[in-house]
mmCIF file of C-alpha atoms in Angstrom:
data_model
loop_
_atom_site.group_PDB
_atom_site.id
_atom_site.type_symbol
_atom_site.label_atom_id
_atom_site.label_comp_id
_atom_site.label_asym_id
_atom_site.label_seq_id
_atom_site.Cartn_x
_atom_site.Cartn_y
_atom_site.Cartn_z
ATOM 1 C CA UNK A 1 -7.955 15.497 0.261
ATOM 2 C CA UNK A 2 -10.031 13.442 -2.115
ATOM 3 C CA UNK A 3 -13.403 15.903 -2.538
ATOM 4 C CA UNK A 4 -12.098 16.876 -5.789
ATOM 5 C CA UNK A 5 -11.503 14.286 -7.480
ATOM 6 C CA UNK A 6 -14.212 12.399 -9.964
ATOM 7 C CA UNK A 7 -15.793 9.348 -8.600
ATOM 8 C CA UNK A 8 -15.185 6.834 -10.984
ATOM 9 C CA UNK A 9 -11.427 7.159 -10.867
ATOM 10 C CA UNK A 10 -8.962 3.941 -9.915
ATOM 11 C CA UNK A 11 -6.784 4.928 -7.417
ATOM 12 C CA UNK A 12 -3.271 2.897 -8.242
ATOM 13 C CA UNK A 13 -1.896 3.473 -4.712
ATOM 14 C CA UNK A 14 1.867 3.208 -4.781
ATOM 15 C CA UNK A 15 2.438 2.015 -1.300
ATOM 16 C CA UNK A 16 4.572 -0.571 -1.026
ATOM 17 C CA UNK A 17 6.611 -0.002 -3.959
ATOM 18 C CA UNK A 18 9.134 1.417 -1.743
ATOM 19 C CA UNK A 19 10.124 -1.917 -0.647
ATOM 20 C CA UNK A 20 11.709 -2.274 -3.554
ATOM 21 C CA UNK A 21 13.153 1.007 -3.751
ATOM 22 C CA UNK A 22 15.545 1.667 -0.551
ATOM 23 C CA UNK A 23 13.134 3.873 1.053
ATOM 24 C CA UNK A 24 15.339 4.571 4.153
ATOM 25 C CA UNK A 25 18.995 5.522 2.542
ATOM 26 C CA UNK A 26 20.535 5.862 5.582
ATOM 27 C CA UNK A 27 21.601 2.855 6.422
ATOM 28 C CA UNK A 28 23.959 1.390 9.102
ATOM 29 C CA UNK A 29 25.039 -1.461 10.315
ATOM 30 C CA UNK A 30 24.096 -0.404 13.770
ATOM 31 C CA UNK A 31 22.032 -2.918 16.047
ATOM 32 C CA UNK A 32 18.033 -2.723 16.135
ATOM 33 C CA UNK A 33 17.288 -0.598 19.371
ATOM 34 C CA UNK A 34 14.762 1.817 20.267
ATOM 35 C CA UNK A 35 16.847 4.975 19.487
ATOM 36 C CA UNK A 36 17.784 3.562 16.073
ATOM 37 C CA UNK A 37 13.898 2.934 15.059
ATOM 38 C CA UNK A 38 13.333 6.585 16.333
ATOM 39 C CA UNK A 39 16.657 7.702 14.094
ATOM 40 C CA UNK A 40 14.631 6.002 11.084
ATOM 41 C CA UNK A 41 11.243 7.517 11.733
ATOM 42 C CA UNK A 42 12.455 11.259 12.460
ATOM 43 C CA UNK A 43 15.925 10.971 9.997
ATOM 44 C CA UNK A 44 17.223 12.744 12.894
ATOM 45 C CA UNK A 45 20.444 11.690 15.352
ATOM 46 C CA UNK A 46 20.862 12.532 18.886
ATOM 47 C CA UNK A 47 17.287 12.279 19.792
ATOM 48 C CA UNK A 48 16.757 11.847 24.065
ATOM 49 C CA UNK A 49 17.166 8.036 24.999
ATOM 50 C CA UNK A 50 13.640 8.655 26.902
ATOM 51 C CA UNK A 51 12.070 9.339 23.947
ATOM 52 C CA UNK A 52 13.250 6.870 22.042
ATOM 53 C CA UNK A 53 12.244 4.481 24.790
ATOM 54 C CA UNK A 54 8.820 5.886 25.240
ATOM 55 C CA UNK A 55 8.201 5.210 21.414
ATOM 56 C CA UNK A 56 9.707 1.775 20.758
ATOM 57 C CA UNK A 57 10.576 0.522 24.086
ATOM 58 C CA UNK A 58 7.936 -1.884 24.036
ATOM 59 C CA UNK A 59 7.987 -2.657 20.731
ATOM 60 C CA UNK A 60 11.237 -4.885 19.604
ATOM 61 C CA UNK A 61 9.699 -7.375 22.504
ATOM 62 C CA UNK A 62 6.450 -7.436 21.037
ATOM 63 C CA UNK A 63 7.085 -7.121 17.201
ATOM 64 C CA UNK A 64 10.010 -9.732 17.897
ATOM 65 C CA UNK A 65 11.861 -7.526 16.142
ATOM 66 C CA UNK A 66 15.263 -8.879 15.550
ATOM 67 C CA UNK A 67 17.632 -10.213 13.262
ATOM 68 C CA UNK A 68 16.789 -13.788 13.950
ATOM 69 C CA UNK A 69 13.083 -13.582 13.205
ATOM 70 C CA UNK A 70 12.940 -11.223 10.309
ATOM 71 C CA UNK A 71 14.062 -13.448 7.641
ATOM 72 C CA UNK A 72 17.571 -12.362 6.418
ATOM 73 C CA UNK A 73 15.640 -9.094 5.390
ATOM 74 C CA UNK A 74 17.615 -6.195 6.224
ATOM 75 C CA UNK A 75 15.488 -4.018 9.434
ATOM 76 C CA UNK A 76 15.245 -1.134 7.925
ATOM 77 C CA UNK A 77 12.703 -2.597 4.690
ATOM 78 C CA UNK A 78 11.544 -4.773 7.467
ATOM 79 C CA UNK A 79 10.373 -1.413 9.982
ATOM 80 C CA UNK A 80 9.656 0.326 7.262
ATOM 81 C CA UNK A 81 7.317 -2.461 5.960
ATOM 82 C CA UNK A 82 5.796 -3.129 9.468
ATOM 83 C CA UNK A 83 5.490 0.860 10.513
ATOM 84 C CA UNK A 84 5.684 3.000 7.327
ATOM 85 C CA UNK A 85 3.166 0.484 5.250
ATOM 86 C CA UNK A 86 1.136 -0.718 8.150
ATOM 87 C CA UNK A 87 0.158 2.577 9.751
ATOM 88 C CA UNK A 88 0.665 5.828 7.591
ATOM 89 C CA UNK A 89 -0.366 3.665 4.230
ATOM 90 C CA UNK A 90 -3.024 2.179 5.720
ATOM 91 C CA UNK A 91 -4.764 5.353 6.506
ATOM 92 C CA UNK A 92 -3.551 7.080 3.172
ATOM 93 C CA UNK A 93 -5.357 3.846 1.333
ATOM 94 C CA UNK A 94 -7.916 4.471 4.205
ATOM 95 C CA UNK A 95 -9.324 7.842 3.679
ATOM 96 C CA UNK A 96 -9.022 7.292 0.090
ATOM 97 C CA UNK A 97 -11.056 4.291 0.011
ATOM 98 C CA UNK A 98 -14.096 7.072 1.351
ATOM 99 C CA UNK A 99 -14.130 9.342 -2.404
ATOM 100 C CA UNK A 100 -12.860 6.056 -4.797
ATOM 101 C CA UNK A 101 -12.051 3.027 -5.593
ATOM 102 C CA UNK A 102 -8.566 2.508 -4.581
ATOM 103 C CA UNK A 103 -6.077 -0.268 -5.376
ATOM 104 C CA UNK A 104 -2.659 -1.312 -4.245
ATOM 105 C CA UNK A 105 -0.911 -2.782 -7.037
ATOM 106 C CA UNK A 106 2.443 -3.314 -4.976
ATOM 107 C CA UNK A 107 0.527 -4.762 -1.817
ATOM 108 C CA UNK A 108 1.396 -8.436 -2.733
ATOM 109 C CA UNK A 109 3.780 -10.875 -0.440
ATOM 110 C CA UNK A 110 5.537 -12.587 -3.241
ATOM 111 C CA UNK A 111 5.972 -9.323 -4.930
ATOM 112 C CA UNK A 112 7.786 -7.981 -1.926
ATOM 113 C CA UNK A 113 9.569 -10.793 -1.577
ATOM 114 C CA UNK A 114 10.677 -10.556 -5.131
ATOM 115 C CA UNK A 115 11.533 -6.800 -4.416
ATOM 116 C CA UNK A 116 13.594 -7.904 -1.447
ATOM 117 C CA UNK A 117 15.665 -10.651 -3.314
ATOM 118 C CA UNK A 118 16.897 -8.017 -5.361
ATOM 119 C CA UNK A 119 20.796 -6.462 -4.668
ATOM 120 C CA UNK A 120 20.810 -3.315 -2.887
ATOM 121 C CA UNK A 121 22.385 -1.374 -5.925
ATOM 122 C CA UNK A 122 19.370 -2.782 -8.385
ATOM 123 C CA UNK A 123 16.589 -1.515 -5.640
ATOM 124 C CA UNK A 124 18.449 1.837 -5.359
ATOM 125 C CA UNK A 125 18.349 2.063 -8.890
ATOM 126 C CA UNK A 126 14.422 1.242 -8.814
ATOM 127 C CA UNK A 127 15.606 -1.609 -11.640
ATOM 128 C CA UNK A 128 12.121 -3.481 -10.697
ATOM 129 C CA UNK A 129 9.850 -0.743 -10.580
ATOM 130 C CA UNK A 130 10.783 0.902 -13.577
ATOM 131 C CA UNK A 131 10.433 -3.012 -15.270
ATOM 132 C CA UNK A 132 6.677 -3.005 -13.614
ATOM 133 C CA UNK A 133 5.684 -0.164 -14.581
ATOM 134 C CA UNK A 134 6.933 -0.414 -18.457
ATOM 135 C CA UNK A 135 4.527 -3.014 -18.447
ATOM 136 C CA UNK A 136 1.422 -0.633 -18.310
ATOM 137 C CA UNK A 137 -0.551 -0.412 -21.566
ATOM 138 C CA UNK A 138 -0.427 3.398 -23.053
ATOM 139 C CA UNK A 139 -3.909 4.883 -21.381
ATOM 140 C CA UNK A 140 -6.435 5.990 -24.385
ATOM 141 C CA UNK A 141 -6.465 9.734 -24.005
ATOM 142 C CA UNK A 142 -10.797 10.105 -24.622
ATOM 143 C CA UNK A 143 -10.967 7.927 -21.206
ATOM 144 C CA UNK A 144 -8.472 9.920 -19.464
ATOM 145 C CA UNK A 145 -9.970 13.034 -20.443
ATOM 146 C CA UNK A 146 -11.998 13.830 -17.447
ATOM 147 C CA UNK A 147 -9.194 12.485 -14.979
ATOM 148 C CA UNK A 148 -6.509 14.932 -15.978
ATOM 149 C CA UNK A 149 -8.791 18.039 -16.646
ATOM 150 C CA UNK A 150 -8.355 21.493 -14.599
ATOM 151 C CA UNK A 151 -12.196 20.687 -13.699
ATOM 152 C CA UNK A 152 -13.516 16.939 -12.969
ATOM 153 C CA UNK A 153 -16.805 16.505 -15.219
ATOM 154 C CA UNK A 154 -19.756 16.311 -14.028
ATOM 155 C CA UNK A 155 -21.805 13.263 -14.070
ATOM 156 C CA UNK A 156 -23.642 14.162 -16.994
ATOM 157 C CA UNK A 157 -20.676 14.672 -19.034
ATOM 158 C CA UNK A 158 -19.314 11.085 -18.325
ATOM 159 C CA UNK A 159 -20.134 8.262 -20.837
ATOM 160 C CA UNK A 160 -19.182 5.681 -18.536
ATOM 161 C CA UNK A 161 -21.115 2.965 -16.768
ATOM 162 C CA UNK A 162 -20.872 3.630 -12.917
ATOM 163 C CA UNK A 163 -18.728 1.323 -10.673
ATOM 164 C CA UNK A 164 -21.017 -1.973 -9.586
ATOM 165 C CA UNK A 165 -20.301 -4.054 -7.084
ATOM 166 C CA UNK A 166 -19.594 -7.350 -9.503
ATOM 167 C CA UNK A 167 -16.471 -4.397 -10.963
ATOM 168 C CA UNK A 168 -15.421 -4.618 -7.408
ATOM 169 C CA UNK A 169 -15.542 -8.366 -7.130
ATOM 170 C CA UNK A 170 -13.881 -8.920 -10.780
ATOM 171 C CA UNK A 171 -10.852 -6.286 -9.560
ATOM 172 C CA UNK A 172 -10.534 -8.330 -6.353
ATOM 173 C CA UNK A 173 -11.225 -12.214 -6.810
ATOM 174 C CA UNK A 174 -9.672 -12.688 -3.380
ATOM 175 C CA UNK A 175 -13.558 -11.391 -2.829
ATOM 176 C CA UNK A 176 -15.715 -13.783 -4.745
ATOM 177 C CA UNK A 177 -16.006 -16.280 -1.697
ATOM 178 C CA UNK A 178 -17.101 -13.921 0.979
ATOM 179 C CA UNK A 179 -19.831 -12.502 -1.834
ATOM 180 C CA UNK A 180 -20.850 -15.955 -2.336
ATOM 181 C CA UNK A 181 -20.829 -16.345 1.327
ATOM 182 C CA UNK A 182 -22.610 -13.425 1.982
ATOM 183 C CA UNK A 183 -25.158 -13.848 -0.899
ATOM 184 C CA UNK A 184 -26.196 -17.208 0.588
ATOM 185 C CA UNK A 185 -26.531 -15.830 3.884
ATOM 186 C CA UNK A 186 -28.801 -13.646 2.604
ATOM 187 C CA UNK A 187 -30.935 -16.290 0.679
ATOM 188 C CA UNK A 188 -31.389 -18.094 3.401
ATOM 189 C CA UNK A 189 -32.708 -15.367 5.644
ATOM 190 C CA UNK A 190 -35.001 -14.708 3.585
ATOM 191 C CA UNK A 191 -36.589 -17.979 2.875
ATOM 192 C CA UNK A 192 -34.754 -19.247 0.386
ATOM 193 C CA UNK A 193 -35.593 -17.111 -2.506
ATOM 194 C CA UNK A 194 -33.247 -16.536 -4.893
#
């Protein structure tokens, strides 16, 4: 999936964003059981009570899934956060992760929360999203150039400076400890030098 694409690209991975979007439309007000998680997954009705069992029989116990513990979110963001984000975005961000670097703008508690505070008519309408992404500065189109053509460019045709590791760190400062950690480590093993 991600063979043809240049290297050097950022990867703004739009998982998550949902959350704030009404993913699942078809809502009820009909209690969490296993059939209704399976009506959610498959957007189907009328699905065999064994199968819905076999799939999320377990899980409501284990997940304490209920309205009690999910905060006064409403289940369906919740399952979708839990199921949608936790399993099928995971791997999406995943396998990306392999070709490029990949980032997940949206993958941010307190911007969920946010999301989730919003009225169900202003997520439907994707009020907050649209607001987010309005924000984004106009892209030049010389650095672009490569990222939008037919035909990725080769190496030698790029002018820019390859993705280092301190990039990494300075996109993710959540990361600067376990560098520091890990940079010490390695100091130490080998004798102290620097």
């Amino acid at each position: 999936m991600w063979a043809d694409l240049p290297h050097d690209i950022i990867h703004l991975q739009s998982i998550g964003a949902e959350l704030g979007t009404t993913f699942y439309t078809q809502r009820t007000d009909a209690p969490i059981t296993p059939g209704r998680l399976l009506e959610i997954v498959t957007n189907r009705t009328g699905l065999d009570p064994a199968l819905a069992e076999a799939a999320f029989g377990d899980y409501l116990d284990y997940a304490q899934f209920a309205p009690e513990h999910i905060g006064g979110y409403n289940y369906h963001d919740v399952f979708y956060w839990e199921q949608r984000m936790g399993k099928w975005g995971y791997q999406k961000y995943q396998d990306g992760d392999f070709a490029h670097r990949m980032l997940m703008p949206f993958n941010d508690r307190g911007l969920i929360e946010l999301m989730q505070s919003l009225p169900y008519p202003l997520r439907e309408q994707k009020v907050l999203l649209e607001a987010v992404l309005a924000t984004v500065p106009a892209l030049d189109p010389e650095r672009l150039r490569g990222h939008v053509a037919d035909e990725p460019l080769r190496p030698a045709d790029v002018d820019e400076s390859p993705i280092t590791w301190r990039d990494v760190v300075a996109a993710r400062p959540h990361l600067r400890p376990r560098v520091r950690r890990a940079a010490a480590r390695l100091r130490r093993r080998a004798g102290g030098m620097p």
